Tab-separated table of C-alpha atoms in Angstrom:
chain	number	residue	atom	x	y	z
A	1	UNK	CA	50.400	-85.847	51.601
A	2	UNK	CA	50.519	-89.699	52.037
A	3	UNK	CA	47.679	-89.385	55.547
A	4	UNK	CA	45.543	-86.739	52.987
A	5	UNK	CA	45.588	-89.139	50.006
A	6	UNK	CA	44.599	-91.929	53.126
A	7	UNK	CA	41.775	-90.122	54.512
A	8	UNK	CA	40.218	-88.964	51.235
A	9	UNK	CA	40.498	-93.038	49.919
A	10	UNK	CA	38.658	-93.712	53.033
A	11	UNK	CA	36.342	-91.279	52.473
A	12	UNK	CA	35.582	-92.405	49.116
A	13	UNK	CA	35.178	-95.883	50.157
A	14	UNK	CA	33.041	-94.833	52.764
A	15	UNK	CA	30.766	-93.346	50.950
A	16	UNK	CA	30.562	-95.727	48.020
A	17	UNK	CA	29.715	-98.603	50.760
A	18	UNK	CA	26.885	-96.317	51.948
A	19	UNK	CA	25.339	-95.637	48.479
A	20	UNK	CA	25.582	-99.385	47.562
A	21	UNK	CA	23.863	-100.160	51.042
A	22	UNK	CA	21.097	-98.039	49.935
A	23	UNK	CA	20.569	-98.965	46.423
A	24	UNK	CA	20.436	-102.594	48.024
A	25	UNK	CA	17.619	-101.863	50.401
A	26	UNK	CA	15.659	-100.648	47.483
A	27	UNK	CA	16.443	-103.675	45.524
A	28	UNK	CA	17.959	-101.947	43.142
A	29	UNK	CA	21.893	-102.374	41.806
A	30	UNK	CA	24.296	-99.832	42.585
A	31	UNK	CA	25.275	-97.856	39.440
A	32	UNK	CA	28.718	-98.207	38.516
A	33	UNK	CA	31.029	-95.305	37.476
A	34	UNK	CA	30.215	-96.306	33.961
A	35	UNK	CA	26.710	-96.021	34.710
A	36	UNK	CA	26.586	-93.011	36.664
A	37	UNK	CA	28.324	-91.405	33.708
A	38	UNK	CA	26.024	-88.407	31.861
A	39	UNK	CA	24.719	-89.136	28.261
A	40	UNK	CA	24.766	-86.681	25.528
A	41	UNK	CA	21.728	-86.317	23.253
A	42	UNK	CA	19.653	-83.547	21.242
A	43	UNK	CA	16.273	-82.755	19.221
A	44	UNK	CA	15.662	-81.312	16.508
A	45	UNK	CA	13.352	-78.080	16.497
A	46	UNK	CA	10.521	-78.116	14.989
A	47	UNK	CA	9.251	-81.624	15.248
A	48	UNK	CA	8.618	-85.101	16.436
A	49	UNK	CA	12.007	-85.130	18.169
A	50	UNK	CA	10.918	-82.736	20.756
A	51	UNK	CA	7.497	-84.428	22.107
A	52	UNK	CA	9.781	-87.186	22.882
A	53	UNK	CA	12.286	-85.558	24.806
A	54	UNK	CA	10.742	-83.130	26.621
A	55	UNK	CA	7.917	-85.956	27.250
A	56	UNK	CA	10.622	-88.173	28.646
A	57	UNK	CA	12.607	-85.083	30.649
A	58	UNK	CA	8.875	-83.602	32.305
A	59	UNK	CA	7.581	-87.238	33.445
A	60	UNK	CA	11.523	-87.919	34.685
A	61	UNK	CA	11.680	-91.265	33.074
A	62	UNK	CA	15.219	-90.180	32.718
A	63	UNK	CA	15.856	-90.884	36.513
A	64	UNK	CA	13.074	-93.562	37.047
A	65	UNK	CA	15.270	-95.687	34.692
A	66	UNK	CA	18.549	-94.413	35.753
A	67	UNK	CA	19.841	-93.023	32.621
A	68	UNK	CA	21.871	-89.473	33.712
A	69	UNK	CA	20.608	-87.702	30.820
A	70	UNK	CA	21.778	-84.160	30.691
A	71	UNK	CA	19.814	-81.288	28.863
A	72	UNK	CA	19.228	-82.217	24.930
A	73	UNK	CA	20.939	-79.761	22.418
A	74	UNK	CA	18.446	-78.807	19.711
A	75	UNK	CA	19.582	-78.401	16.308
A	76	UNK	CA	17.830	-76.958	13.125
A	77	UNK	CA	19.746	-78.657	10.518
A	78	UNK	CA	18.978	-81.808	10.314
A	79	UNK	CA	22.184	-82.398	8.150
A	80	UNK	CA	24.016	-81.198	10.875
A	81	UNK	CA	21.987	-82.964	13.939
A	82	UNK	CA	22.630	-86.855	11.785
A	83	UNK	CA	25.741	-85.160	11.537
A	84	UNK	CA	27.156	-84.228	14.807
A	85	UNK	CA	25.666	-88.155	16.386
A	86	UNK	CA	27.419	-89.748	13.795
A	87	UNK	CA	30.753	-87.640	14.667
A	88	UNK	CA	30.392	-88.591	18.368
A	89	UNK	CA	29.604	-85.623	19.514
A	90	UNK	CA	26.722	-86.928	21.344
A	91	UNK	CA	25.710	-90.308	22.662
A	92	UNK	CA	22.074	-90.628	21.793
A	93	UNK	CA	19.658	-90.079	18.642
A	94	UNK	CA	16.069	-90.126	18.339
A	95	UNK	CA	15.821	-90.441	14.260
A	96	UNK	CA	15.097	-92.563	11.687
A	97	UNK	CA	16.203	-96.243	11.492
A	98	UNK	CA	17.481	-96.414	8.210
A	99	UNK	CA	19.955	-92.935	8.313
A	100	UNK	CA	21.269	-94.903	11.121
A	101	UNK	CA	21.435	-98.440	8.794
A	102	UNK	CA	22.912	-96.481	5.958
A	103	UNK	CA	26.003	-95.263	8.198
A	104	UNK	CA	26.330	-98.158	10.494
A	105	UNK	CA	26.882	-100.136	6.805
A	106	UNK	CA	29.568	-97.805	6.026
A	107	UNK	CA	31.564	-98.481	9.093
A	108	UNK	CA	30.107	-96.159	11.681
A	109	UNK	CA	29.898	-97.492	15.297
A	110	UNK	CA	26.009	-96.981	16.185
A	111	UNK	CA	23.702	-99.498	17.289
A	112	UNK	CA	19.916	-99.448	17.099
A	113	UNK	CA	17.906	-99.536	20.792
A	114	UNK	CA	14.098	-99.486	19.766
A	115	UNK	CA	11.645	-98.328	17.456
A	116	UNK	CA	9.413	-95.529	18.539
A	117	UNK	CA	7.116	-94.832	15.565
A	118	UNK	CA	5.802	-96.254	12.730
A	119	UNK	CA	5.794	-95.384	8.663
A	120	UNK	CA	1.895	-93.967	9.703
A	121	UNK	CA	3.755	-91.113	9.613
A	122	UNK	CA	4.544	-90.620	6.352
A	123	UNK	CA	2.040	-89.905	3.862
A	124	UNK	CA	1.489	-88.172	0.258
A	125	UNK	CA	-1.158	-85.652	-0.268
A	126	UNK	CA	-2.795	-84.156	-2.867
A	127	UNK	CA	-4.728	-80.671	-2.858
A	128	UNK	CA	-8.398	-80.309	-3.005
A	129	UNK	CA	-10.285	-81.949	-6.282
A	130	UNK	CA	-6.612	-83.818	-6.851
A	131	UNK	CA	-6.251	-87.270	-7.929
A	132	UNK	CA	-7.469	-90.599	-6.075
A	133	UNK	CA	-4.899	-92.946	-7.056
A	134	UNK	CA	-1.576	-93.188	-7.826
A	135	UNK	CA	-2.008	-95.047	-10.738
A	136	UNK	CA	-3.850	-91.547	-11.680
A	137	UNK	CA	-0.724	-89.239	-10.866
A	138	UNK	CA	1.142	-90.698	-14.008
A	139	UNK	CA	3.286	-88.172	-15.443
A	140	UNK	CA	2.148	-85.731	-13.024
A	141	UNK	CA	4.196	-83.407	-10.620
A	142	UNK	CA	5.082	-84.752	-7.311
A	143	UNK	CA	6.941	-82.684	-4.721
A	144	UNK	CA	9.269	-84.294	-2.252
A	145	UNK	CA	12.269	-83.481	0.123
A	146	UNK	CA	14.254	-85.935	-2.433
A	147	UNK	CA	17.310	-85.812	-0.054
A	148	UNK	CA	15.359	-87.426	3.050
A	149	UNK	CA	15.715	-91.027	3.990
A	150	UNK	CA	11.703	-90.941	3.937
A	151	UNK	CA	11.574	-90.264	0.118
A	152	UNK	CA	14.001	-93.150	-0.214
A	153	UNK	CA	11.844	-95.294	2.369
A	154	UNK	CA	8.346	-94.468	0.147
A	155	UNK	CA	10.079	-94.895	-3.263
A	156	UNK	CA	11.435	-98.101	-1.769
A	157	UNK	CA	7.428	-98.787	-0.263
A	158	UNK	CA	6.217	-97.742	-3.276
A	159	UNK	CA	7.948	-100.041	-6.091
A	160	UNK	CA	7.784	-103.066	-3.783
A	161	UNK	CA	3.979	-103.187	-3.120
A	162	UNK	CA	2.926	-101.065	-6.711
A	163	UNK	CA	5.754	-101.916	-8.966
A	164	UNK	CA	5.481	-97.903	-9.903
A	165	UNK	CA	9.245	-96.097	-9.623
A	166	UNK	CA	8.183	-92.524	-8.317
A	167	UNK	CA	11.235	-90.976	-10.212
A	168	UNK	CA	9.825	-93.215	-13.653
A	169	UNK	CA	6.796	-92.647	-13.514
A	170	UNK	CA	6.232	-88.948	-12.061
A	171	UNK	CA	7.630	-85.697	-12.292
A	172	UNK	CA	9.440	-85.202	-9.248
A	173	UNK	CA	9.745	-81.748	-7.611
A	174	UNK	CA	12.464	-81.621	-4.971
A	175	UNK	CA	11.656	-79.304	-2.548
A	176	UNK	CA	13.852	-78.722	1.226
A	177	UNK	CA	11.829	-79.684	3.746
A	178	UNK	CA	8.256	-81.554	4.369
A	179	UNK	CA	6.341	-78.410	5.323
A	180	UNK	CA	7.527	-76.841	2.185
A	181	UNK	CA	5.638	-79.885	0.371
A	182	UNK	CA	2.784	-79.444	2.305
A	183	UNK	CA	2.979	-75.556	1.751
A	184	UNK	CA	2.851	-76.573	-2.031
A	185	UNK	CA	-0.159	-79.141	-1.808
A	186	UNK	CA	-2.127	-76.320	0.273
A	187	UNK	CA	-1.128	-73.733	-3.283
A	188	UNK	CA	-2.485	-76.307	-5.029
A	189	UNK	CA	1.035	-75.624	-7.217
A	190	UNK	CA	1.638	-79.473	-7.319
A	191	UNK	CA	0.090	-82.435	-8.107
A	192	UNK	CA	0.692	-84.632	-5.182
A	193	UNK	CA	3.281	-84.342	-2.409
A	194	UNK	CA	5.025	-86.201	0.435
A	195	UNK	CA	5.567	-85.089	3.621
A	196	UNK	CA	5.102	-86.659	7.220
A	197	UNK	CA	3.802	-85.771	10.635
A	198	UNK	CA	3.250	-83.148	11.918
A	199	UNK	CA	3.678	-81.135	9.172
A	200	UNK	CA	0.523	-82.936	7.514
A	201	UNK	CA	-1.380	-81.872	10.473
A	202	UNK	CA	-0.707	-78.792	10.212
A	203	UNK	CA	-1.629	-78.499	6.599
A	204	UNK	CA	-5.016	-80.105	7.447
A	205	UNK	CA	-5.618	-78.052	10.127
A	206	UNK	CA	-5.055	-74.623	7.772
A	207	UNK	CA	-6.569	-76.375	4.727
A	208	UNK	CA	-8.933	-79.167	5.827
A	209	UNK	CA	-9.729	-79.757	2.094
A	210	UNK	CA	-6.351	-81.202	1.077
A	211	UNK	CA	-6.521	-85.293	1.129
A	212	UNK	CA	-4.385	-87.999	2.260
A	213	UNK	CA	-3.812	-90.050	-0.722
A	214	UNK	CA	-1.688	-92.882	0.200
A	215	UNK	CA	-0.389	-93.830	4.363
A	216	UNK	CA	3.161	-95.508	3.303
A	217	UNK	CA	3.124	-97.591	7.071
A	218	UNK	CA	-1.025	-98.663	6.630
A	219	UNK	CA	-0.055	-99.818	3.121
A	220	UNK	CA	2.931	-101.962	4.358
A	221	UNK	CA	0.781	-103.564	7.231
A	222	UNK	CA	-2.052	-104.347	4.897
A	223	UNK	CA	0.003	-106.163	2.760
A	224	UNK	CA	2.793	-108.149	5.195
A	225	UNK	CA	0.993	-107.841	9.019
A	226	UNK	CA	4.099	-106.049	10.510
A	227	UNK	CA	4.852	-102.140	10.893
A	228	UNK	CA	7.189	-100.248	8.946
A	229	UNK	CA	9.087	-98.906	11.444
A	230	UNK	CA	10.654	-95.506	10.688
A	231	UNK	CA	11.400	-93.293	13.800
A	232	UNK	CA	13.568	-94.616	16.506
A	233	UNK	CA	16.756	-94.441	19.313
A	234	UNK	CA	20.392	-95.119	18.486
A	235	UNK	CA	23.300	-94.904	20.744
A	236	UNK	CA	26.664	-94.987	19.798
A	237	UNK	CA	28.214	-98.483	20.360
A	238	UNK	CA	31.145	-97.203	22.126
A	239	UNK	CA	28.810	-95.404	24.856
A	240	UNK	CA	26.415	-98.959	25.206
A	241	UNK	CA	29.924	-101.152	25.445
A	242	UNK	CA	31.280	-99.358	28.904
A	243	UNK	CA	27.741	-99.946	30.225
A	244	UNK	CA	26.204	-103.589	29.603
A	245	UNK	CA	22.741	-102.321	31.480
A	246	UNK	CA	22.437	-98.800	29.411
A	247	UNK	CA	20.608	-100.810	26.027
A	248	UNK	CA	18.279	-102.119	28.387
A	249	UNK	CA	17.810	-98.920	30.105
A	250	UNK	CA	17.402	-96.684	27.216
A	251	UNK	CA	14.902	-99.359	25.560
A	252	UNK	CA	12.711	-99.373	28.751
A	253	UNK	CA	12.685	-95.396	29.038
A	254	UNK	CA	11.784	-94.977	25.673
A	255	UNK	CA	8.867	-97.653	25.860
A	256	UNK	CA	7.740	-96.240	28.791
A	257	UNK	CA	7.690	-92.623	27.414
A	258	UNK	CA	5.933	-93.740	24.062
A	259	UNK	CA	3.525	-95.585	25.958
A	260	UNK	CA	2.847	-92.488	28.106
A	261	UNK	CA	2.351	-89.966	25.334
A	262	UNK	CA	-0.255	-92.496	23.683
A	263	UNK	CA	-2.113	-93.524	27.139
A	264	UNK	CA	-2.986	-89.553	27.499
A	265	UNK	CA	-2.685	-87.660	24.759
A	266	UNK	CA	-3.980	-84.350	26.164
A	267	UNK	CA	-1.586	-84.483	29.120
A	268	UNK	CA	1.530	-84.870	26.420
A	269	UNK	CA	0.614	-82.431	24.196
A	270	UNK	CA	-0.098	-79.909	26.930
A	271	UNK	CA	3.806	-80.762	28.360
A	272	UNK	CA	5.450	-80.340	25.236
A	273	UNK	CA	3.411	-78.462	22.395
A	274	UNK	CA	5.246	-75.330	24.055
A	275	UNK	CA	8.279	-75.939	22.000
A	276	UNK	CA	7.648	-78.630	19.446
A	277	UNK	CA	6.912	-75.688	17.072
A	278	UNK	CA	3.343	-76.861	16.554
A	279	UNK	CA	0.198	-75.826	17.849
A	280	UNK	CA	-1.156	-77.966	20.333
A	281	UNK	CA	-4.400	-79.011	17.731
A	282	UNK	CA	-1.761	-80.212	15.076
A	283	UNK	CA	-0.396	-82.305	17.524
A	284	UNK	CA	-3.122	-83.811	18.624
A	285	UNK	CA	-4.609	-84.073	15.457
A	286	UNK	CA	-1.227	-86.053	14.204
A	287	UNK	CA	-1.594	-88.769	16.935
A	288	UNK	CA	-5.578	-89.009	17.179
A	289	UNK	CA	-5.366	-89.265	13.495
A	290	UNK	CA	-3.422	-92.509	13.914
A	291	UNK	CA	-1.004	-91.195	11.601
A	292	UNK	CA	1.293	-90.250	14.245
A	293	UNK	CA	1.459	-93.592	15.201
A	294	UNK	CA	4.164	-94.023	18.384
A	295	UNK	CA	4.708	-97.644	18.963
A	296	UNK	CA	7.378	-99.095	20.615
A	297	UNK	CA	9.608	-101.796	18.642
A	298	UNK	CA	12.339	-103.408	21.112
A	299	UNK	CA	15.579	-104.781	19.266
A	300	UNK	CA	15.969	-106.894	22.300
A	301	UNK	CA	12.858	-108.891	20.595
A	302	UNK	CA	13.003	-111.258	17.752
A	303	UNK	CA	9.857	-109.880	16.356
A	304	UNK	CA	11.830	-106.113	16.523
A	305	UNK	CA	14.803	-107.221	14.239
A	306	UNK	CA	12.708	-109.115	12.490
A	307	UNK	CA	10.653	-106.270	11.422
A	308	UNK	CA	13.800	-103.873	10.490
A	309	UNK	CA	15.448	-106.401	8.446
A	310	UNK	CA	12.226	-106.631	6.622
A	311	UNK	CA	11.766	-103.143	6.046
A	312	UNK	CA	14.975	-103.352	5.013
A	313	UNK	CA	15.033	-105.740	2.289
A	314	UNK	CA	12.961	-102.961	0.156
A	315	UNK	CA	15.517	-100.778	0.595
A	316	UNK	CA	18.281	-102.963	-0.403
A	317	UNK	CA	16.406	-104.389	-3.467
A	318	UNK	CA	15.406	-100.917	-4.496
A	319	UNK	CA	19.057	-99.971	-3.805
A	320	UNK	CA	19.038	-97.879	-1.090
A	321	UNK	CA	20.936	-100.001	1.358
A	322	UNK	CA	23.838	-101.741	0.086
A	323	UNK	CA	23.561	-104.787	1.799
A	324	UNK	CA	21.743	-106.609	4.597
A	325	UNK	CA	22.075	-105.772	8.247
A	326	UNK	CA	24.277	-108.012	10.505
A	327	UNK	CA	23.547	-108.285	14.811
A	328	UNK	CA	25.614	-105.826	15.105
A	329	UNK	CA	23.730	-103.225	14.291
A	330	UNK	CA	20.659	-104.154	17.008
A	331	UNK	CA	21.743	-102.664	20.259
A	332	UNK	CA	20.386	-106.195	22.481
């Protein structure tokens, strides 16, 4: 037993000389055990969570940046997706920055990597002949997925740049989802509605009459130069602290597979419209449009946590964040 347990150490140490050899002569690091290590993650079907994972999985920027990704699991709850990350029952989240803010305030262990998208994305519509302002929609009925951290994050928009209280000055309509908003705008069976892409696209592309009133992320650059940032990656902090090059990794990945999606459209839609649950015209109508706007936000970059803790003070002074963000919540 001792000359088995000998030659298999031997072995081992052989070959781990040879792989760190070879990573050398491509001047590249040799992955640690840590690093080697498979990550957990998921999407969320139908939606914006797919294009970026199955973008990032068919261009294999998983192995260009050495990150041992396995095979997302896709969820349909998105309760149950936030869920399940927060839990720990998987490593890495594509979502939206401030779900993660709200839990990593309340003592959960996730850090934020990069932002991928911008608050383009979320918009409020109104059906054909509806009102032009919001200053017009006074009293009237406005439909919105009240439970979503984007309600919260275009209340939040909202008050801060209009001084109008959506819940004060309208008569909101909670409805499930933002297709079932959309749904309603296209019935013309409510005033004015928010949703976000690319459920808007989709509306447009079935009802091409229906408006976009108000672009929550064009408002907020008009009015302080910086994007809102809404969509974006989170690992748990546990997962980043056994590997002090995974942050980095992830971050570049992610860049790189934003920055691919935008630099040919066509070529992204055609890899992933399969099962994003979207035609491939709404898709492409959602980034062309420039509401779909996929920009990458690095929290390894002062301008980065600059702009969350921005975005953030709405929410806190609007009182949907208790409190202001430490470093520790920016994965650097």
């Amino acid at each position: 037993m001792q000359n088995l347990n000998r030659r298999q150490f031997l072995r081992g140490t052989a070959q781990s000389l040879a792989f760190g050899l070879c990573a050398s002569s491509l001047g590249l690091p040799a992955l640690t055990r840590a690093q080697a290590a498979s990550l957990s993650w998921a999407n969320l079907m139908p939606g914006f969570t797919i294009l970026i994972s199955e973008y990032l999985r068919a261009k294999g920027l998983d192995k260009e940046y050495r990150l041992n990704l396995r095979e997302p699991t896709t969820y349909a709850s998105v309760g149950t997706y936030y869920n399940d990350f927060i839990a720990g029952n998987y490593d890495v989240c594509i979502g939206s920055w401030d779900t993660f803010a709200a839990r990593y305030l309340a003592g959960v262990k996730v850090q934020f990597v990069c932002g991928i998208s911008t608050g383009s994305m979320i918009n409020i519509l109104t059906p054909s002949g509806g009102e032009g302002t919001l200053e017009a929609l006074k009293g009237k009925i406005f439909a919105a997925p009240q439970s979503s951290g984007t309600y919260r994050m275009m209340r939040a928009v909202i008050k801060e740049l209009h001084d109008i209280d959506l819940e004060q000055y309208m008569r909101v309509q909670n409805v499930d989802n933002p297709a079932a908003a959309v749904t309603l705008a296209m019935a013309d069976r409510a005033d004015a509605v928010l949703s976000w892409e690319p459920n808007i696209s989709a509306g447009l592309v079935k009802a091409p009459d229906i408006r976009v009133l108000y672009n929550a992320g064009d408002e907020y650059r008009k009015r302080l130069g910086k994007e809102l940032p809404y969509f974006g990656i989170a690992v748990r902090q546990e997962v980043a602290e056994r590997d002090p090059e995974l942050v980095q990794r992830l971050d570049q990945a992610f860049g790189a597979c934003v920055n691919g999606i935008m630099g040919d459209v066509d070529e992204a839609v055609s890899l992933t419209a399969e099962r994003s649950g979207f035609p491939p015209e709404v898709l492409k109508l959602a980034i062309t449009s420039g509401r779909m706007a996929l920009k990458h936000l690095s929290m390894g970059t002062p301008d980065g946590r600059d702009a969350v803790r921005t975005a953030a003070g709405f929410l806190i002074r609007n009182g949907s964040l208790p409190r202001e963000l430490d470093d520790g919540f920016f994965a650097v």
